[in-house]
Tab-separated table of C-alpha atoms in Angstrom:
chain	number	residue	atom	x	y	z
A	2	MET	CA	-18.702	-18.242	4.405
A	3	SER	CA	-16.441	-19.910	1.889
A	4	ARG	CA	-16.608	-18.606	-1.645
A	5	SER	CA	-15.651	-21.957	-3.202
A	6	ILE	CA	-19.313	-22.872	-3.766
A	7	GLU	CA	-19.997	-25.661	-6.254
A	8	MET	CA	-22.838	-25.548	-8.742
A	9	THR	CA	-24.135	-28.921	-7.507
A	10	CYS	CA	-25.081	-27.343	-4.186
A	11	PHE	CA	-27.944	-25.443	-5.744
A	12	GLN	CA	-30.623	-28.086	-5.954
A	13	PRO	CA	-34.144	-26.933	-5.028
A	14	ASP	CA	-34.987	-30.192	-3.283
A	15	THR	CA	-31.865	-30.191	-1.072
A	16	LEU	CA	-31.250	-26.498	-0.266
A	17	ASP	CA	-33.711	-24.006	1.120
A	18	CYS	CA	-34.007	-20.863	-0.990
A	19	ARG	CA	-33.305	-18.559	1.957
A	20	VAL	CA	-29.981	-20.325	2.541
A	21	VAL	CA	-29.058	-19.581	-1.057
A	22	VAL	CA	-29.930	-15.910	-0.586
A	23	ALA	CA	-27.721	-15.790	2.523
A	24	ILE	CA	-24.837	-17.451	0.653
A	25	VAL	CA	-25.070	-15.004	-2.251
A	26	SER	CA	-25.265	-12.024	0.113
A	27	ALA	CA	-22.216	-13.191	2.089
A	28	THR	CA	-20.313	-13.834	-1.123
A	29	MET	CA	-20.877	-10.512	-2.824
A	30	THR	CA	-20.680	-8.289	0.292
A	31	GLY	CA	-17.960	-10.073	2.288
A	32	PRO	CA	-15.319	-7.867	3.942
A	33	ASN	CA	-12.490	-9.589	2.072
A	34	LEU	CA	-13.973	-8.919	-1.357
A	35	HIS	CA	-11.943	-6.307	-3.210
A	36	THR	CA	-13.841	-3.133	-4.122
A	37	GLN	CA	-13.141	-3.599	-7.823
A	38	TYR	CA	-14.562	-7.116	-7.717
A	39	ARG	CA	-17.661	-5.938	-5.858
A	40	ARG	CA	-18.244	-3.133	-8.362
A	41	ALA	CA	-17.803	-5.478	-11.295
A	42	TYR	CA	-20.271	-7.918	-9.765
A	43	LEU	CA	-22.830	-5.179	-9.156
A	44	ARG	CA	-22.465	-4.113	-12.778
A	45	HIS	CA	-23.109	-7.718	-13.747
A	46	MET	CA	-26.252	-7.767	-11.619
A	47	HIS	CA	-27.435	-4.482	-13.112
A	48	ASN	CA	-26.984	-5.763	-16.648
A	49	ARG	CA	-29.127	-8.787	-15.851
A	50	SER	CA	-31.788	-6.696	-14.079
A	51	LEU	CA	-31.465	-8.797	-10.944
A	52	TYR	CA	-32.273	-5.898	-8.674
A	53	ASP	CA	-35.938	-6.240	-9.599
A	54	TRP	CA	-36.444	-9.699	-8.196
A	55	LEU	CA	-34.078	-9.131	-5.258
A	56	ASP	CA	-36.198	-6.143	-4.192
A	57	THR	CA	-39.426	-8.096	-4.539
A	58	MET	CA	-38.145	-11.271	-2.847
A	59	ASP	CA	-39.345	-10.249	0.606
A	60	SER	CA	-42.706	-9.061	-0.666
A	61	ASP	CA	-43.168	-12.388	-2.479
A	62	SER	CA	-42.483	-14.282	0.748
A	63	ASP	CA	-44.997	-12.127	2.617
A	64	SER	CA	-47.650	-12.572	-0.029
A	65	ASP	CA	-47.022	-16.325	-0.082
A	66	SER	CA	-47.433	-16.434	3.686
A	67	ASP	CA	-50.657	-14.391	3.516
A	68	SER	CA	-51.948	-16.587	0.749
A	69	SER	CA	-51.174	-19.709	2.765
A	70	SER	CA	-52.932	-18.406	5.896
A	71	SER	CA	-55.887	-17.225	3.830
A	72	SER	CA	-56.173	-20.623	2.202
A	73	SER	CA	-56.028	-22.252	5.611
A	74	SER	CA	-58.836	-20.020	6.929
A	75	GLU	CA	-60.947	-20.659	3.899
A	76	SER	CA	-60.470	-24.415	4.204
A	77	ASP	CA	-61.562	-24.293	7.858
A	78	ALA	CA	-64.643	-22.315	6.935
A	79	MET	CA	-65.529	-24.694	4.166
A	80	ASP	CA	-65.389	-27.903	6.175
A	81	THR	CA	-69.091	-28.314	5.488
A	82	SER	CA	-68.774	-27.817	1.715
A	83	SER	CA	-69.110	-30.538	-0.835
A	84	ASP	CA	-66.314	-32.994	-1.732
A	85	SER	CA	-66.095	-31.584	-5.250
A	86	SER	CA	-65.328	-28.011	-4.107
A	87	SER	CA	-62.717	-29.298	-1.601
A	88	SER	CA	-60.988	-31.276	-4.320
A	89	SER	CA	-60.951	-28.221	-6.602
A	90	SER	CA	-59.383	-26.087	-3.855
A	91	ASP	CA	-56.663	-28.685	-3.258
A	92	GLU	CA	-55.818	-28.810	-6.952
A	93	SER	CA	-55.611	-25.016	-7.101
A	94	ARG	CA	-53.319	-24.906	-4.075
A	95	GLU	CA	-51.070	-27.601	-5.537
A	96	ALA	CA	-50.826	-25.641	-8.781
A	97	GLU	CA	-49.838	-22.494	-6.896
A	98	GLU	CA	-47.211	-24.390	-4.898
A	99	GLN	CA	-45.805	-25.932	-8.079
A	100	GLU	CA	-45.624	-22.509	-9.725
A	101	MET	CA	-43.855	-21.092	-6.667
A	102	ASP	CA	-41.384	-24.001	-6.642
A	103	ASP	CA	-40.642	-23.449	-10.320
A	104	ASP	CA	-40.092	-19.741	-9.652
A	105	TRP	CA	-37.679	-20.456	-6.788
A	106	GLU	CA	-35.844	-23.029	-8.894
A	107	HIS	CA	-35.365	-20.407	-11.607
A	108	ARG	CA	-34.099	-17.893	-9.054
A	109	ILE	CA	-31.695	-20.398	-7.486
A	110	LEU	CA	-30.232	-21.317	-10.869
A	111	GLN	CA	-29.883	-17.612	-11.631
A	112	MET	CA	-28.038	-17.109	-8.322
A	113	ALA	CA	-25.721	-19.994	-9.151
A	114	ALA	CA	-24.888	-18.342	-12.462
A	115	ASP	CA	-24.227	-15.062	-10.635
A	116	ILE	CA	-21.799	-16.714	-8.228
A	117	GLU	CA	-19.980	-18.308	-11.137
A	118	ALA	CA	-19.731	-14.846	-12.684
A	119	LEU	CA	-18.338	-13.493	-9.409
A	120	LYS	CA	-15.733	-16.257	-9.271
A	121	LYS	CA	-14.774	-15.449	-12.853
A	122	ILE	CA	-14.364	-11.769	-11.932
A	123	GLN	CA	-12.148	-12.675	-8.973
A	124	ASP	CA	-9.980	-14.913	-11.154
A	125	THR	CA	-9.477	-12.122	-13.698
A	126	ARG	CA	-6.275	-10.179	-13.095
A	127	TYR	CA	-7.271	-7.070	-15.028
A	128	LEU	CA	-10.856	-5.845	-15.243
A	129	ARG	CA	-10.077	-3.306	-17.957
A	130	GLY	CA	-8.034	-3.349	-21.101
A	131	ARG	CA	-4.401	-2.329	-20.720
A	132	GLY	CA	-3.000	-0.120	-23.455
A	133	ARG	CA	0.721	0.024	-24.017
A	134	VAL	CA	2.371	3.278	-22.898
A	135	VAL	CA	5.111	4.698	-25.116
A	136	LYS	CA	8.316	5.009	-23.055
A	137	ALA	CA	11.673	6.588	-23.868
A	138	GLY	CA	14.010	7.033	-20.925
A	139	GLN	CA	17.084	9.222	-20.469
A	140	PHE	CA	19.298	6.770	-18.581
A	141	ASN	CA	21.700	6.585	-21.530
A	142	LEU	CA	22.086	10.349	-21.284
A	143	LEU	CA	23.173	9.940	-17.668
A	144	ILE	CA	25.809	7.417	-18.766
A	145	ASP	CA	27.127	9.872	-21.358
A	146	PHE	CA	27.410	12.558	-18.677
A	147	ALA	CA	29.397	10.179	-16.460
A	148	LEU	CA	31.850	9.379	-19.264
A	149	SER	CA	32.464	13.041	-20.081
A	150	PRO	CA	34.343	14.989	-17.359
A	151	GLU	CA	33.023	18.240	-18.823
A	152	ASP	CA	29.468	17.053	-18.167
A	153	HIS	CA	29.926	15.802	-14.599
A	154	ASN	CA	27.985	18.820	-13.348
A	155	ARG	CA	25.027	17.673	-15.438
A	156	PHE	CA	25.379	14.217	-13.911
A	157	VAL	CA	25.190	15.810	-10.457
A	158	ASP	CA	22.121	17.802	-11.509
A	159	MET	CA	20.284	14.572	-12.277
A	160	VAL	CA	21.230	12.279	-9.386
A	161	ARG	CA	22.737	14.759	-6.859
A	162	VAL	CA	26.026	12.878	-6.490
A	163	SER	CA	29.233	12.727	-8.510
A	164	PRO	CA	29.987	9.753	-10.774
A	165	TYR	CA	32.617	8.593	-8.249
A	166	VAL	CA	30.132	8.611	-5.351
A	167	PHE	CA	27.522	6.926	-7.545
A	168	ALA	CA	29.965	4.136	-8.398
A	169	SER	CA	30.916	3.757	-4.723
A	170	ILE	CA	27.291	3.382	-3.625
A	171	LEU	CA	26.651	0.965	-6.470
A	172	GLU	CA	29.581	-1.222	-5.422
A	173	LEU	CA	28.285	-1.358	-1.847
A	174	ILE	CA	24.701	-2.355	-2.642
A	175	GLU	CA	24.786	-4.316	-5.899
A	176	ASP	CA	25.250	-7.671	-4.141
A	177	ASN	CA	22.326	-7.134	-1.774
A	178	PRO	CA	19.854	-10.051	-2.007
A	179	ILE	CA	16.982	-7.665	-2.689
A	180	PHE	CA	18.322	-7.179	-6.225
A	181	HIS	CA	18.439	-10.927	-6.920
A	182	ASN	CA	15.061	-12.652	-6.969
A	183	ASN	CA	16.138	-16.056	-8.371
A	184	SER	CA	13.505	-15.751	-11.074
A	185	PRO	CA	13.528	-16.546	-14.795
A	186	ASN	CA	12.742	-12.840	-15.236
A	187	PRO	CA	15.825	-10.976	-13.968
A	188	GLN	CA	15.607	-7.475	-12.572
A	189	GLU	CA	16.816	-4.404	-14.395
A	190	PRO	CA	20.484	-3.463	-13.760
A	191	VAL	CA	21.148	-2.153	-10.263
A	192	GLU	CA	22.700	1.021	-11.690
A	193	LEU	CA	19.362	1.902	-13.312
A	194	GLN	CA	17.467	1.251	-10.084
A	195	LEU	CA	19.940	3.370	-8.107
A	196	ALA	CA	19.724	6.201	-10.644
A	197	VAL	CA	15.924	6.194	-10.367
A	198	ALA	CA	16.082	6.273	-6.561
A	199	LEU	CA	18.648	9.097	-6.412
A	200	TYR	CA	16.837	11.130	-9.048
A	201	ARG	CA	13.579	10.796	-7.123
A	202	LEU	CA	15.202	11.645	-3.773
A	203	GLY	CA	16.738	14.741	-5.337
A	204	ARG	CA	13.398	16.190	-6.454
A	205	TYR	CA	11.117	18.384	-4.371
A	206	GLY	CA	7.425	19.204	-4.438
A	207	ASN	CA	5.541	18.368	-7.617
A	208	GLY	CA	8.917	17.741	-9.269
A	209	ALA	CA	9.063	14.523	-7.256
A	210	SER	CA	5.933	13.192	-8.943
A	211	VAL	CA	6.189	9.450	-9.528
A	212	LYS	CA	4.810	9.924	-13.036
A	213	ASP	CA	7.518	12.454	-13.896
A	214	VAL	CA	10.279	10.219	-12.520
A	215	ALA	CA	8.917	7.246	-14.453
A	216	ARG	CA	8.717	9.311	-17.636
A	217	VAL	CA	12.347	10.444	-17.362
A	218	PHE	CA	13.632	6.870	-17.102
A	219	GLY	CA	11.086	5.194	-19.358
A	220	ILE	CA	9.608	2.898	-16.707
A	221	GLY	CA	6.218	2.313	-15.114
A	222	ASP	CA	4.879	4.403	-12.251
A	223	GLY	CA	4.867	1.481	-9.837
A	224	THR	CA	8.327	0.462	-11.015
A	225	ALA	CA	9.751	3.825	-9.918
A	226	GLU	CA	8.407	3.269	-6.404
A	227	LEU	CA	9.682	-0.320	-6.363
A	228	TYR	CA	13.216	0.707	-7.391
A	229	THR	CA	13.272	3.369	-4.668
A	230	GLU	CA	12.169	0.910	-1.990
A	231	ARG	CA	14.797	-1.633	-3.036
A	232	CYS	CA	17.635	0.881	-3.014
A	233	MET	CA	16.607	2.352	0.336
A	234	THR	CA	16.450	-1.141	1.842
A	235	ALA	CA	19.935	-1.926	0.535
A	236	ILE	CA	21.384	1.400	1.729
A	237	GLU	CA	19.810	1.135	5.183
A	238	SER	CA	21.366	-2.310	5.594
A	239	LEU	CA	24.782	-0.564	5.605
A	240	GLN	CA	23.975	1.668	8.572
A	241	HIS	CA	25.940	-0.458	11.043
A	242	LEU	CA	29.074	0.069	8.929
A	243	PHE	CA	28.949	3.856	8.752
A	244	VAL	CA	26.826	5.119	11.663
A	245	ARG	CA	28.480	3.649	14.744
A	246	GLN	CA	30.336	4.581	17.918
A	247	LEU	CA	33.958	5.565	17.692
A	248	THR	CA	36.599	3.223	18.986
A	249	ALA	CA	38.861	4.357	21.849
A	250	GLU	CA	41.608	5.215	19.362
A	251	GLU	CA	39.218	7.187	17.147
A	252	LYS	CA	37.912	9.112	20.159
A	253	GLU	CA	41.453	10.085	21.123
A	254	VAL	CA	42.087	11.364	17.599
A	255	GLU	CA	39.044	13.625	17.890
A	256	LYS	CA	40.130	14.873	21.327
A	257	GLU	CA	43.582	15.733	20.029
A	258	TRP	CA	41.983	17.600	17.157
A	259	MET	CA	39.991	19.632	19.694
A	260	ASP	CA	43.201	20.429	21.631
A	261	LYS	CA	44.878	21.569	18.430
A	262	GLN	CA	41.997	23.845	17.481
A	263	LEU	CA	41.811	25.375	20.969
A	264	GLY	CA	45.563	25.706	21.353
A	265	PHE	CA	45.573	24.091	24.783
A	266	ARG	CA	44.414	20.942	26.533
A	267	GLY	CA	41.173	21.751	28.295
A	268	LEU	CA	37.765	20.425	29.224
A	269	TRP	CA	36.525	20.978	25.688
A	270	ARG	CA	38.522	17.950	24.524
A	271	GLU	CA	35.795	15.705	25.984
A	272	GLY	CA	33.294	17.214	23.575
A	273	TYR	CA	34.421	15.130	20.638
A	274	ILE	CA	30.904	14.891	19.112
A	275	MET	CA	29.063	17.907	17.753
A	276	TYR	CA	25.245	17.869	17.692
A	277	ASP	CA	23.076	20.221	15.751
A	278	GLY	CA	19.540	20.248	14.445
A	279	THR	CA	18.508	20.587	10.833
A	280	ILE	CA	15.080	20.923	9.281
A	281	VAL	CA	13.922	18.391	6.706
A	282	VAL	CA	11.461	20.488	4.718
A	283	ILE	CA	8.201	18.921	3.568
A	284	PHE	CA	6.264	20.214	0.587
A	285	ASN	CA	2.798	20.648	2.101
A	286	LYS	CA	1.342	21.339	5.499
A	287	PRO	CA	0.328	17.968	7.001
A	288	ALA	CA	-3.414	17.497	7.314
A	289	ARG	CA	-3.149	16.332	10.922
A	290	ASP	CA	-1.612	18.652	13.544
A	291	GLY	CA	-0.145	20.711	10.721
A	292	THR	CA	0.756	23.704	12.892
A	293	THR	CA	3.203	21.612	14.931
A	294	TYR	CA	5.326	21.185	11.779
A	295	TYR	CA	5.675	24.945	11.255
A	296	THR	CA	9.293	26.010	11.707
A	297	ARG	CA	11.058	29.241	12.606
A	298	LYS	CA	12.010	29.513	8.934
A	299	SER	CA	8.364	29.899	7.923
A	300	ASN	CA	7.996	26.496	6.316
A	301	TYR	CA	6.879	23.013	7.351
A	302	GLY	CA	9.285	20.226	8.226
A	303	LEU	CA	10.772	17.743	10.675
A	304	ASN	CA	13.515	18.397	13.221
A	305	THR	CA	16.436	16.017	12.697
A	306	GLN	CA	19.359	15.898	15.135
A	307	ILE	CA	22.743	14.909	13.722
A	308	GLY	CA	25.876	14.161	15.728
A	309	ASN	CA	29.192	14.093	13.879
A	310	ALA	CA	32.914	13.970	14.472
A	311	PRO	CA	34.413	17.494	14.336
A	312	SER	CA	37.564	16.560	12.417
A	313	ASN	CA	35.891	15.039	9.356
A	314	LEU	CA	32.143	15.607	9.938
A	315	ARG	CA	31.505	11.875	9.907
A	316	ILE	CA	27.957	11.146	11.159
A	317	LEU	CA	28.034	9.150	14.390
A	318	ASP	CA	24.465	9.507	15.623
A	319	PHE	CA	21.125	10.886	14.499
A	320	CYS	CA	17.477	10.970	15.436
A	321	HIS	CA	14.392	11.962	13.499
A	322	GLY	CA	10.715	12.249	14.235
A	323	PRO	CA	10.191	15.502	16.196
A	324	THR	CA	8.150	18.076	14.316
A	325	GLY	CA	9.602	21.303	12.991
A	326	SER	CA	8.334	23.370	15.915
A	327	ALA	CA	10.321	21.277	18.430
A	328	HIS	CA	13.308	23.024	20.012
A	329	ASP	CA	16.733	21.445	19.470
A	330	ALA	CA	17.023	20.813	23.204
A	331	SER	CA	13.774	18.831	23.129
A	332	ALA	CA	14.721	16.888	20.006
A	333	PHE	CA	18.163	16.091	21.462
A	334	LYS	CA	16.490	13.976	24.168
A	335	TYR	CA	15.846	11.302	21.540
A	336	THR	CA	19.469	10.894	20.434
A	337	CYS	CA	21.617	7.972	21.573
A	338	ALA	CA	23.870	10.399	23.460
A	339	ALA	CA	20.912	11.467	25.614
A	340	LEU	CA	19.243	8.071	25.935
A	341	TYR	CA	22.451	6.104	26.575
A	342	PRO	CA	24.982	8.408	28.316
A	343	SER	CA	27.435	5.525	28.757
A	344	CYS	CA	28.049	5.602	25.002
A	345	ARG	CA	29.705	9.021	25.352
A	346	ARG	CA	32.301	7.897	27.838
A	347	ALA	CA	35.871	7.434	26.685
């Protein structure tokens, strides 16, 4: 049922009252109606004491039906009565029908006003007043740490990377389209968004609270989540540049490194990728199948397999998803090396 209902539709002589009731019910209880809108509308109904007549609507219809049948029976029984009494009964019935029509007209107009109120609620962006939150971020402090070599360790404490690595990541992602929305309202500088994302990723447990992150940088709670999503999208778009197969020349370099470490040329030279599992710890036990996340280190986490080049530890392959209780041999089955053996060939 469409909610774009015009006021002109509610005319007693053109629309049956039960149709109006059905329209109002579909409008205020539809599945697409946001919970806040529905609650606001119900508050509106409560303030106008509409529950009283909605609850008595069915009983009124029943009583009207009983009254009509009773009148019909009485008229049949009084076929032999005088013309004057018959005329009086007709006038009384007409008066009752007119009163009922007036009552339904009042109810229909009241319903129309309610639907207009509902439309007004839906068109209102905020249902409550919005007070301004005092904000004072520490991003300038991070800049001061970056400019002072003696304070680089404090810079690392905040964003978990050195100023050089931070600048390198910034250079790689700052031109990503996700940071340019072609809007009259430009986004905040990419360096601020990256700092928020790295600071949040470097926190653990209740220290990673969105409210705490937002308070440190003087931004809104939702803004902290938005900055993180943007930066992760931009960083993930670079995966094909850094996580890839080695070329034939690069594979040979790794094999020669293996020969040098062993002191002879042997079968081990073909093992130019090292795989190992690491646990990504999660703060709480998951509500669903929580015991499967329990690890041998007496915490809860995910088993992540990482394959890297032995000479420089460059990551070449990874897989994630298995729970913490999964053995490395089981988790390894989901790596590219296990799923696509041809990728390992020289």
